Amino acid sequence: MKDYHSTYAFEKQDRETFWLKASKSIDWIIPPKIALDDSNSPFSKWFPDGKMNSCFNAVDRHVLAGRQEQTAIQYESPITGQSASMSYGELKKQTEKFAGMLNEQGLKKGDRVIIYMPMIKEAVIAMLGCARIGVVHSVVFGGFAAAELAKRINDCKPKLIVSASCGHEPNRLVHYKPLLDQAIQQSKYKPSKCIIYQRDAAKADLIVGRDIEWYEALASATPANPVALSANDPLYILYTSGTTGQPKGVVRDNGGHAVALCWSMSNIYDVNPGEVFWAASDIGWVVGHSYIVYAPLFAGCTSILFEGKPVGTPDAGVFWSVIEKNNVKTLFTAPTAFRAIKRIDPEGSFIKKHDISSLKYLFLAGERADPDTILWAQEKLRVPIIDHWWQTETGWSICANPVGLDQLPIKIGSPSLPMPGFQIEVLDDSGNVLANNVLGSIVIKLPLPPSCLTTIWGSNNTFVEKYLARFPGYYETGDAGYLDDDGYIYIMARTDDIINVAGHRLSTGQIEEVISEHPDVAECAVIGINDELKGQIPISLVCLYPDTQNSETKICEEIVQLVINKVGRVSSLKKVVIIDRLPKTRSGKIVRSTMVKIANHEKWMIPATIEDATVLDEISRALEK
Ligand code: COA
Ligand code: AMP
């Protein structure tokens, strides 16, 4: 059964047999006899009677199978000029030690650890070390500000935080430690210990009694064996943007996650043990969790850990040089990275300087892959360019072109067809199934397949309210789009206030909350507008209190800085436009979609429900300035 259509149909018809067979790709302490227990829907449980350990599956089993000398993690840091290989044998030693250190610090199964680190191998060791003893990790992206870190500390209450002295961005150091200190100062909940990895570029001051230097903490630790966990025990929490300033903690289990990711490596990505897989993302995002850390290691591959940017570190040829040096077979990144390369090197002259014949596929995800970028990559790389669609909540792709099964015809603009277990429908606002080629809300029929979120940390209600309540029996993806006559999906927009900036998911509501804190701001709206490089970028439209004494220029600068300080530079808010009024409907709702059209120079019409249409002309003029 090595073709897509029969594989998908088989799963639909006999889910138990399909997933029990797939479950054999991982090593179990007690193998499951049941694939899905859906008796407490929507809280379905995958492999409920199985016991296993994710770290053992990512590390130890490969050492036992004779892969101890094979490189597990290849660290490539063009930004610091360093590169280093870590074998499976060495990774095992390090994770054993890290897990032993957690034991020594009194952490137990189910306790949480926040990992706030740059792209260094210690971040991977920390993730796997937690998984080894059932401690739940929560990695926070390094580009977030202290206030965002504080929200996550308050929500998941980590006993311990692992961080580093600094990270490297082009032309500047990001000092993590002061941000960590500020976050702990701001948070109500306080962790008892922080483990700090000191990097050469900047050493951090440690707080006596709370902070312990990484090597010192690990020195006396007794190596710890992997513990037997239920397949349904949580592996990690990963926070993602919702419609408000409060991020949602997506909870992922151990067993279903390992099984789905293993299935994806051979069937979607066509990667075999010993081959080199590179997800050019960040461990702070879901792509990094699934395809820098867990999936390539579950599959016994070599995973590239890349600390750099596609351009400027040092040039637009760095991707090709890493591919050549390491014989990368599969590259996975966001379209933004390719737009950045194409902009600087439209002729692809850097590509010609390297032998990239090892590269067999380029996978794109995280945002809409625009046809120009796909066509450019096709022409320059001469390998299949595969767009696939997924979310933090699902942990692996909902729709893809599974090249390990049989490569389906590529339709540019579509991430192809649903993967086994994902039954997709497109609904209208009343929940009716729409005909092909008609735009609506994209939903997935329950139960969700393995590796999808099991709940939102600390709130089953939020899980139900945010994802399941609007369309009973379905998971609401928050994406709008349509299915064509061949069942190919087209993702067109979000149905909520989420925008996608350089493949990073951001909430406009969250940025609005921060801007509203400025004392001169009476009201504001943040919208995502088209951007040639980043896909979308936020701009803010702001109404000031009439009695403000400050200049507009000063206020705009302060707003930009406020967003950097409170959300992080990753928000990329650079433009603030001062206006007299916001356009609203008669019931007081801000008319965002029309403002987006105006800002994007698209055709727009006056909404029937608008209170005063003249304000739209005022906005149009203000945006032109
Ligand atoms: N720590 C601290 N700051 C960070 C950071 C981190 N880990 N990651 C990004 N930032 C900062 C950047 O320095 C930048 O600051 P600036 O605006 O003051 O220059 C800001 O956050 C915005 O970052 P980004 O959106 O990444 O833009 P960029 O200009 O630095 O780089 C690209 C643009 C296209 C090169 C970059 O976005 C990229 O490589 N994207 C690939 C896509 C990707 O990794 N997606 C993840 C999901 S798959
Ligand atoms: P994240 O949770 O950060 O991975 O972001 C998920 C969101 O990114 C999805 O809900 C989509 O809006 C968008 N997205 C991811 N992959 C694609 C894709 N291939 N095409 C279009 N949008 C995508």
XYZ file of C-alpha atoms and ligand atoms in Angstrom:
696
model
C 0.000 0.000 0.000
C 2.499 2.608 -1.144
C 0.257 5.125 -2.804
C -1.414 8.148 -1.281
C -5.035 7.501 -2.203
C -5.247 3.938 -0.898
C -3.285 4.866 2.233
C -5.642 7.735 3.021
C -8.734 5.642 2.280
C -7.485 2.759 4.406
C -6.968 5.011 7.428
C -10.474 6.411 7.011
C -11.991 2.975 6.817
C -9.941 1.219 9.528
C -8.318 3.732 11.775
C -7.403 1.168 14.473
C -5.432 -1.099 12.165
C -3.742 1.781 10.393
C -2.405 3.473 13.519
C -1.568 0.282 15.393
C 0.568 -0.681 12.428
C 2.146 2.790 12.377
C 2.809 2.527 16.125
C 5.306 -0.259 15.451
C 7.801 2.294 14.123
C 8.615 3.338 17.672
C 9.944 1.322 20.614
C 7.395 0.712 23.362
C 7.923 -0.447 26.922
C 4.356 -1.775 26.806
C 3.071 -1.858 23.214
C -0.490 -0.542 22.805
C -3.328 -2.874 21.919
C -5.723 0.020 21.340
C -5.080 2.854 18.892
C -7.824 5.308 19.829
C -9.970 5.666 22.906
C -12.647 8.192 21.989
C -14.994 7.421 24.873
C -14.478 10.884 26.392
C -14.703 12.909 23.170
C -13.406 15.528 22.430
C -10.616 14.487 24.808
C -9.554 11.529 22.703
C -6.584 9.419 23.736
C -4.160 7.802 21.326
C -2.543 4.505 22.330
C -4.048 4.751 25.858
C -2.637 1.427 27.073
C 0.879 1.982 25.686
C 3.969 2.941 27.688
C 7.086 4.446 26.166
C 9.637 7.237 26.431
C 10.200 9.914 23.772
C 13.847 10.562 24.684
C 14.614 6.830 24.501
C 13.050 6.774 21.035
C 14.973 9.857 19.918
C 18.341 8.849 21.324
C 18.960 5.571 23.176
C 17.406 3.217 20.688
C 19.738 4.452 17.954
C 22.760 3.934 20.202
C 21.540 0.404 20.962
C 21.134 -0.169 17.226
C 24.779 0.775 16.599
C 24.406 4.394 15.563
C 26.383 5.834 18.484
C 29.026 7.323 16.167
C 26.523 8.832 13.729
C 25.971 12.563 14.012
C 22.638 13.277 15.633
C 22.907 17.081 15.736
C 25.037 19.065 13.317
C 25.349 22.596 14.675
C 26.000 25.161 11.949
C 26.369 28.707 13.183
C 27.481 31.022 10.400
C 26.606 33.864 12.715
C 29.412 32.905 15.165
C 31.572 31.112 12.616
C 31.291 27.844 14.543
C 30.161 24.378 13.615
C 30.162 21.170 15.650
C 28.882 17.609 15.423
C 27.234 15.747 18.242
C 26.911 11.987 17.858
C 23.992 9.926 19.133
C 26.357 8.474 21.747
C 27.320 11.946 23.000
C 23.710 13.144 22.911
C 22.757 10.189 25.098
C 25.458 11.070 27.643
C 24.377 14.696 27.745
C 20.639 14.023 28.067
C 21.305 11.455 30.811
C 23.287 14.063 32.692
C 20.713 16.794 32.164
C 17.893 14.508 33.320
C 20.036 13.537 36.333
C 20.468 17.231 37.141
C 16.688 17.684 37.043
C 16.319 14.775 39.473
C 18.926 16.341 41.733
C 17.007 19.623 41.688
C 13.933 17.753 42.889
C 11.925 17.795 39.657
C 9.463 14.994 39.141
C 7.314 13.635 36.343
C 4.719 16.246 35.354
C 6.715 19.254 36.651
C 7.413 21.978 34.087
C 10.662 23.490 32.812
C 10.811 26.593 30.597
C 13.605 26.645 28.031
C 14.403 30.185 26.840
C 17.435 29.716 24.649
C 19.043 30.546 21.335
C 19.713 27.898 18.680
C 22.442 25.978 20.481
C 22.715 22.253 21.090
C 22.172 22.717 24.844
C 18.568 23.691 24.028
C 18.050 20.292 22.366
C 19.746 18.511 25.281
C 17.437 20.325 27.696
C 14.302 19.358 25.741
C 15.295 15.702 25.530
C 16.564 15.629 29.112
C 13.132 16.748 30.306
C 11.400 14.145 28.126
C 13.671 11.462 29.590
C 12.095 11.716 33.043
C 8.603 12.921 32.122
C 9.211 16.584 32.959
C 7.110 18.760 30.650
C 9.141 21.321 28.718
C 7.930 24.611 27.363
C 10.307 26.302 24.941
C 9.848 30.062 24.606
C 11.101 31.682 21.387
C 14.139 33.864 22.039
C 12.723 36.798 20.077
C 9.959 37.370 22.639
C 10.260 40.145 25.196
C 10.382 39.719 28.975
C 6.647 40.420 29.385
C 5.774 37.538 27.045
C 8.096 35.222 28.933
C 6.473 36.336 32.191
C 3.008 35.378 30.872
C 4.266 31.878 30.092
C 5.953 31.571 33.505
C 2.690 32.488 35.216
C 0.688 30.074 33.119
C 2.774 26.898 33.277
C 4.540 27.542 36.602
C 7.952 26.029 35.850
C 10.008 24.836 38.815
C 13.110 25.563 36.771
C 14.099 27.720 33.786
C 16.978 26.949 31.442
C 18.502 29.862 29.576
C 21.715 31.186 28.098
C 23.737 34.331 28.572
C 23.117 35.561 25.036
C 21.948 34.906 21.513
C 23.365 36.228 18.257
C 21.344 38.276 15.788
C 23.101 39.856 12.815
C 25.141 42.799 14.090
C 23.952 42.545 17.675
C 23.920 40.347 20.732
C 20.628 39.537 22.428
C 21.287 39.387 26.158
C 18.878 36.706 27.355
C 19.766 36.824 31.010
C 18.550 40.398 31.757
C 15.322 39.548 29.901
C 14.949 36.431 32.022
C 15.568 38.413 35.212
C 12.982 41.006 34.204
C 10.456 38.292 33.363
C 10.896 36.608 36.732
C 10.590 39.973 38.423
C 7.336 40.650 36.550
C 5.799 37.206 37.018
C 3.696 36.324 40.048
C 4.983 32.765 40.021
C 8.709 32.364 40.736
C 10.796 29.374 39.618
C 13.122 28.036 42.280
C 16.196 27.630 40.054
C 17.623 28.848 36.732
C 20.314 26.968 34.820
C 22.357 29.364 32.689
C 24.555 28.357 29.775
C 27.357 30.909 29.509
C 28.285 31.672 25.903
C 31.665 33.028 24.936
C 30.369 36.277 23.438
C 28.933 37.528 26.736
C 28.874 36.101 30.215
C 25.868 36.808 32.397
C 25.871 37.792 36.066
C 24.322 35.001 38.084
C 22.010 35.537 41.049
C 23.434 33.665 44.021
C 21.083 31.011 45.354
C 18.859 31.017 42.251
C 21.094 30.690 39.189
C 23.469 27.825 38.494
C 25.916 27.728 35.614
C 25.150 24.877 33.162
C 28.365 22.842 33.579
C 28.404 23.321 37.319
C 24.803 22.105 37.535
C 25.506 19.037 35.433
C 28.894 18.159 36.963
C 27.672 16.240 39.976
C 24.494 14.836 38.387
C 23.987 11.077 38.299
C 22.987 10.026 34.763
C 19.286 9.174 34.653
C 17.615 6.373 32.710
C 14.484 7.030 30.666
C 11.307 6.470 32.673
C 8.232 4.605 31.459
C 5.531 7.106 30.552
C 1.965 6.634 29.473
C 1.515 7.503 25.811
C -0.941 10.147 27.034
C 1.404 11.855 29.485
C 2.245 15.374 28.284
C 5.592 15.797 26.522
C 5.510 19.551 26.107
C 3.545 22.775 26.176
C 4.097 25.203 23.325
C 2.461 28.605 23.544
C 0.931 30.119 20.456
C -0.887 33.334 19.641
C -4.603 33.506 20.053
C -6.912 36.440 19.486
C -6.042 38.082 22.813
C -2.817 38.963 24.587
C -2.944 35.692 26.516
C -1.092 32.980 24.571
C -2.580 29.485 24.478
C -0.493 26.597 25.810
C -0.860 23.793 23.283
C -0.333 20.458 25.050
C 1.211 17.561 23.138
C 1.312 13.966 24.368
C 4.174 11.468 24.069
C 2.882 8.428 22.189
C 0.669 9.874 19.467
C 3.294 12.527 18.760
C 6.100 9.986 18.282
C 3.993 7.722 16.077
C 2.707 10.496 13.793
C 6.124 12.117 13.439
C 7.769 8.781 12.583
C 5.072 8.137 10.000
C 5.679 11.570 8.502
C 9.436 11.146 8.136
C 9.283 8.205 5.771
C 5.947 8.897 4.085
C 5.781 12.677 3.777
C 9.451 13.609 3.688
C 10.946 10.408 2.229
C 13.811 10.416 4.700
C 15.532 7.286 5.963
C 17.750 6.600 8.982
C 21.239 8.015 8.478
C 20.119 10.719 6.037
C 20.415 14.433 6.703
C 17.332 16.526 7.361
C 17.361 20.281 7.795
C 14.489 22.349 9.107
C 15.714 25.946 8.906
C 13.445 27.276 11.618
C 13.843 27.943 15.342
C 13.309 25.542 18.214
C 10.907 28.138 19.682
C 8.346 27.348 16.967
C 6.451 24.147 16.319
C 8.476 23.445 13.174
C 11.571 23.451 15.345
C 10.029 21.137 17.948
C 8.800 18.628 15.404
C 11.415 18.792 12.652
C 14.648 20.085 14.174
C 14.386 17.984 17.314
C 11.909 15.150 17.596
C 11.100 13.747 14.143
C 14.635 13.585 12.657
C 15.920 12.017 15.872
C 13.029 9.543 16.170
C 13.921 8.524 12.624
C 17.671 8.147 13.293
C 18.619 10.991 10.934
C 21.160 13.752 11.286
C 19.409 17.023 12.060
C 20.936 20.401 11.270
C 20.719 23.042 13.992
C 21.233 26.321 12.147
C 22.010 29.526 13.983
C 21.875 32.111 11.239
C 19.672 33.766 8.652
C 19.166 32.886 5.011
C 20.801 36.165 4.004
C 23.472 38.331 5.577
C 25.172 35.579 7.590
C 27.351 36.117 5.675
C 25.498 36.121 2.342
C 22.642 34.649 0.320
C 24.701 31.504 -0.323
C 24.734 30.189 3.231
C 21.875 27.702 2.675
C 23.718 26.171 -0.275
C 26.992 25.959 1.589
C 25.336 24.158 4.540
C 23.606 21.765 2.125
C 26.856 21.019 0.296
C 28.912 20.580 3.453
C 26.434 18.219 5.115
C 24.844 16.396 2.195
C 21.409 17.607 3.165
C 18.674 15.563 1.503
C 15.597 17.495 2.596
C 15.326 21.176 3.395
C 12.284 22.549 5.167
C 11.794 26.274 5.690
C 9.316 29.136 5.395
C 8.704 30.857 2.037
C 10.009 34.080 3.604
C 13.502 32.621 3.707
C 13.367 31.994 -0.043
C 11.908 35.431 -0.745
C 14.855 36.903 1.176
C 17.381 34.895 -0.884
C 15.632 35.608 -4.187
C 15.559 39.330 -3.470
C 19.331 39.477 -3.018
C 20.309 36.821 -5.541
C 17.567 36.716 -8.202
C 19.846 34.952 -10.689
C 20.727 32.258 -8.167
C 24.417 32.895 -8.726
C 25.317 31.701 -5.231
C 23.646 28.365 -5.962
C 26.005 27.793 -8.875
C 29.014 28.071 -6.561
C 27.955 24.971 -4.628
C 27.328 21.307 -5.293
C 23.831 20.833 -3.912
C 23.173 17.564 -5.711
C 22.373 15.861 -2.365
C 19.208 17.972 -2.099
C 16.137 16.036 -3.193
C 13.240 18.130 -1.886
C 12.363 21.558 -0.565
C 9.375 21.684 1.788
C 7.724 25.002 2.597
C 5.289 25.838 5.409
C 4.357 28.387 8.013
C 2.675 30.839 5.662
C 1.208 30.944 2.178
C 3.772 29.960 -0.440
C 3.374 32.533 -3.197
C 3.626 31.214 -6.765
C 6.577 33.505 -7.665
C 8.691 32.034 -4.905
C 7.737 28.454 -5.769
C 8.486 28.975 -9.462
C 11.826 30.607 -8.686
C 12.822 27.768 -6.347
C 11.706 25.165 -8.908
C 13.789 26.763 -11.624
C 16.901 27.326 -9.524
C 16.969 24.131 -7.448
C 15.455 21.684 -9.926
C 13.886 19.582 -7.160
C 10.228 19.211 -6.170
C 9.048 22.205 -4.132
C 6.434 20.936 -1.737
C 4.087 23.323 0.019
C 2.461 21.841 3.108
C 0.038 23.279 5.619
C 0.072 22.853 9.357
C -0.290 24.540 12.705
C 1.222 24.580 16.170
C -1.942 22.793 17.255
C -1.501 19.818 14.919
C 2.278 19.346 15.254
C 2.569 17.857 11.758
C 1.096 18.607 8.404
C -2.643 18.564 7.888
C -2.199 18.672 4.118
C 0.892 17.771 2.142
C 2.245 16.038 -0.885
C 3.657 12.841 0.635
C 6.659 12.201 -1.577
C 7.583 9.057 0.375
C 4.324 7.439 -0.766
C 3.968 8.663 -4.315
C 4.399 12.199 -5.418
C 1.064 13.738 -6.332
C 0.739 16.300 -9.101
C 1.818 19.670 -7.705
C -0.726 22.476 -7.983
C 0.979 25.751 -7.309
C -0.918 27.684 -4.637
C -2.176 24.548 -2.898
C -0.560 22.510 -0.107
C -2.189 19.468 -1.759
C -4.216 16.800 -0.001
C -5.059 15.801 3.586
C -2.769 13.426 5.442
C -4.193 10.235 6.977
C -6.550 10.998 9.843
C -7.315 14.563 8.773
C -10.824 14.766 7.318
C -11.233 18.271 5.994
C -14.430 20.144 5.250
C -15.166 23.737 4.313
C -18.182 25.211 6.118
C -20.263 28.363 5.862
C -21.013 30.501 8.923
C -24.020 28.335 9.818
C -21.962 25.148 9.691
C -23.219 23.869 6.324
C -20.741 22.035 4.124
C -19.874 24.194 1.141
C -19.512 23.053 -2.444
C -16.070 22.720 -4.023
C -14.324 25.948 -4.956
C -16.397 28.002 -2.494
C -14.504 29.878 0.217
C -15.354 29.162 3.859
C -14.003 28.120 7.244
C -11.716 25.107 7.066
C -12.488 22.523 9.733
C -11.231 19.049 10.614
C -13.669 16.347 11.593
C -13.182 14.965 15.124
C -11.429 12.931 16.389
C -8.143 14.510 15.419
C -5.309 12.163 14.415
C -2.290 11.447 16.651
C 0.070 14.308 17.582
C -2.632 16.984 17.586
C -3.158 19.050 20.723
C -4.827 17.158 23.559
C -5.935 20.324 25.375
C -4.855 23.839 26.308
C -2.652 23.862 29.378
C -4.714 24.512 32.487
C -8.006 24.945 30.654
C -10.040 22.253 28.965
C -12.717 24.941 28.590
C -10.445 27.149 26.490
C -9.703 24.162 24.270
C -13.407 23.545 23.724
C -14.379 27.213 23.408
C -11.593 28.276 21.056
C -11.498 25.278 18.741
C -14.577 23.075 19.065
C -17.591 25.153 20.067
C -18.354 27.044 16.854
C -18.787 23.977 14.637
C -19.899 20.977 16.761
C -18.111 17.776 15.765
C -15.240 19.662 14.150
C -11.960 21.319 15.052
C -11.914 24.879 13.711
C -8.540 25.608 12.130
C -8.984 29.398 12.020
C -7.979 29.309 8.365
C -10.306 30.178 5.492
C -10.029 28.569 2.093
C -11.586 26.101 -0.296
C -11.254 22.618 -1.752
C -11.032 22.180 -5.507
C -12.641 19.388 -7.529
C -9.646 17.105 -6.894
C -9.826 17.661 -3.145
C -6.762 19.950 -3.093
C -6.911 22.570 -0.366
C -6.255 26.294 -0.860
C -5.468 28.321 2.274
C -6.454 31.925 1.648
C -6.642 33.819 4.954
C -7.214 33.588 8.680
C -10.731 33.921 10.045
C -9.429 35.562 13.221
C -7.047 38.380 14.161
C -3.910 36.351 13.635
C -1.298 37.516 11.150
C 1.708 35.679 9.823
C 4.900 37.742 9.772
C 7.928 36.017 8.210
C 6.360 32.669 9.141
C 5.893 33.857 12.737
C 2.343 33.721 14.071
C 1.284 36.935 15.812
C -1.936 38.227 17.257
C -3.018 41.739 16.243
C -5.178 41.795 19.390
C -2.087 41.225 21.497
C -0.234 44.132 19.841
C -3.321 46.349 20.248
C -3.439 45.583 23.975
C 0.157 46.759 24.307
C -0.330 49.945 22.241
C -3.404 50.852 24.299
C -1.136 51.078 27.351
C 0.482 54.220 25.890
C -0.968 57.155 27.871
C -1.678 59.238 24.741
C -3.541 56.468 22.904
C -7.332 56.676 23.044
C -7.992 53.848 20.605
C -6.072 51.760 18.107
C -6.328 49.021 15.527
C -3.530 46.786 14.258
C -3.874 45.221 10.839
C -1.648 42.932 8.804
C -0.745 44.274 5.374
C 1.043 42.602 2.479
C 4.816 42.698 2.537
C 7.064 41.565 -0.280
C 9.584 39.914 2.058
C 7.729 38.861 5.189
C 4.371 37.994 3.612
C 2.570 40.208 6.089
C 3.644 42.949 8.494
C 1.593 44.744 11.120
C 0.790 48.432 10.952
C -1.016 50.335 13.630
C -3.713 52.981 13.223
C -3.929 55.079 16.329
C -6.330 57.760 17.645
C -4.864 60.073 20.278
C -6.514 61.853 23.191
C -7.232 65.412 22.028
C -5.372 67.011 24.951
C -2.041 65.304 24.331
C 0.974 67.602 24.694
C 3.391 65.298 22.873
C 4.349 65.463 19.204
C 2.962 62.802 16.879
C 6.488 61.770 15.848
C 7.497 61.206 19.448
C 4.338 59.206 20.175
C 4.860 57.003 17.105
C 8.456 56.266 18.136
C 7.356 55.457 21.665
C 4.665 53.084 20.387
C 7.180 51.189 18.245
C 9.509 50.905 21.234
C 6.675 49.847 23.549
C 5.789 46.972 21.238
C 9.452 45.913 21.031
C 9.711 46.003 24.823
C 6.461 44.199 25.532
C 6.044 41.773 22.637
C 9.528 41.562 21.135
C 11.313 42.625 17.972
C 9.793 39.684 16.158
C 6.523 41.638 16.003
C 8.143 43.809 13.273
C 5.858 46.778 13.945
C 7.559 49.682 12.199
C 4.691 51.859 10.957
C 2.233 53.778 13.135
C -0.364 56.016 11.460
C -2.179 58.657 13.481
C -5.820 59.162 12.489
C -8.771 61.044 13.963
C -11.291 58.191 14.056
C -11.427 54.466 13.448
C -14.030 53.164 11.007
C -16.722 51.289 12.897
C -19.961 49.475 12.234
C -23.168 50.746 13.809
C -22.687 48.143 16.558
C -19.204 49.518 17.295
C -17.004 46.890 15.650
C -13.843 48.146 13.928
C -13.993 47.530 10.164
C -10.589 45.890 9.831
C -10.981 44.020 6.566
C -11.764 47.230 4.646
C -8.750 48.957 6.175
C -6.563 46.021 5.102
C -7.853 46.363 1.529
C -7.220 50.116 1.524
C -3.689 49.642 2.893
C -2.973 46.937 0.297
C -4.262 49.143 -2.558
C -6.903 46.528 -3.341
C -10.383 47.273 -4.597
C -12.649 48.066 -1.647
C -16.305 48.772 -1.117
C -18.051 50.684 1.625
C -19.408 48.078 4.087
C -23.213 48.281 4.395
C -22.997 48.319 8.196
C -20.537 51.203 8.506
C -21.539 54.078 10.756
C -19.780 56.870 8.853
C -18.212 56.097 5.472
C -16.217 59.347 5.241
C -13.735 58.003 7.757
C -12.553 55.468 5.158
C -11.423 58.276 2.837
C -9.580 59.901 5.732
C -7.796 56.606 6.410
C -6.958 56.168 2.762
C -5.295 59.608 2.751
C -3.460 58.943 6.030
C -2.068 55.640 4.736
C -0.765 57.306 1.583
C 1.425 59.686 3.624
N 16.111 36.520 19.334
C 16.080 37.855 19.347
N 15.617 38.618 18.350
C 15.158 37.968 17.267
C 15.144 36.570 17.164
C 15.645 35.836 18.261
N 15.662 34.506 18.274
N 14.629 36.221 15.960
C 14.317 37.360 15.330
N 14.641 38.401 16.117
C 14.521 39.815 15.788
C 15.330 40.146 14.545
O 16.662 40.503 14.870
C 14.565 41.318 13.972
O 14.949 42.485 14.669
P 15.025 43.913 13.885
O 13.639 44.143 13.307
O 15.360 44.870 14.959
O 16.074 43.732 12.853
C 13.114 41.043 14.366
O 13.174 40.116 15.444
C 12.291 40.477 13.258
O 12.835 39.190 12.894
P 12.489 38.429 11.528
O 11.043 38.598 11.251
O 12.999 37.063 11.599
O 13.204 39.327 10.453
P 14.708 39.466 10.053
O 14.764 40.735 9.299
O 15.643 39.294 11.188
O 14.932 38.252 9.047
C 14.242 36.638 7.432
C 14.109 38.074 7.916
C 13.362 36.416 6.248
C 15.684 36.398 7.080
C 13.813 35.730 8.609
O 12.520 36.057 9.008
C 13.858 34.249 8.303
O 14.869 33.615 8.186
N 12.732 33.620 8.227
C 12.697 32.185 8.016
C 11.416 31.699 8.468
C 11.348 31.033 9.781
O 12.309 30.741 10.437
N 10.108 30.800 10.165
C 9.755 30.122 11.364
C 8.581 29.229 11.161
S 8.867 27.953 9.963
P 1.822 28.217 13.322
O 0.887 27.713 14.354
O 2.734 29.276 13.807
O 2.542 27.101 12.647
O 0.939 28.930 12.219
C -0.102 28.213 11.623
C -0.755 29.069 10.591
O 0.185 29.414 9.570
C -1.853 28.341 9.862
O -3.069 28.341 10.568
C -1.922 29.120 8.565
O -2.629 30.308 8.731
C -0.470 29.441 8.304
N 0.136 28.418 7.444
C 0.947 27.412 7.800
N 1.332 26.700 6.713
C 0.731 27.264 5.644
C 0.712 26.984 4.227
N 1.421 25.990 3.708
N -0.047 27.776 3.439
C -0.761 28.804 3.949
N -0.767 29.114 5.263
C -0.040 28.364 6.110
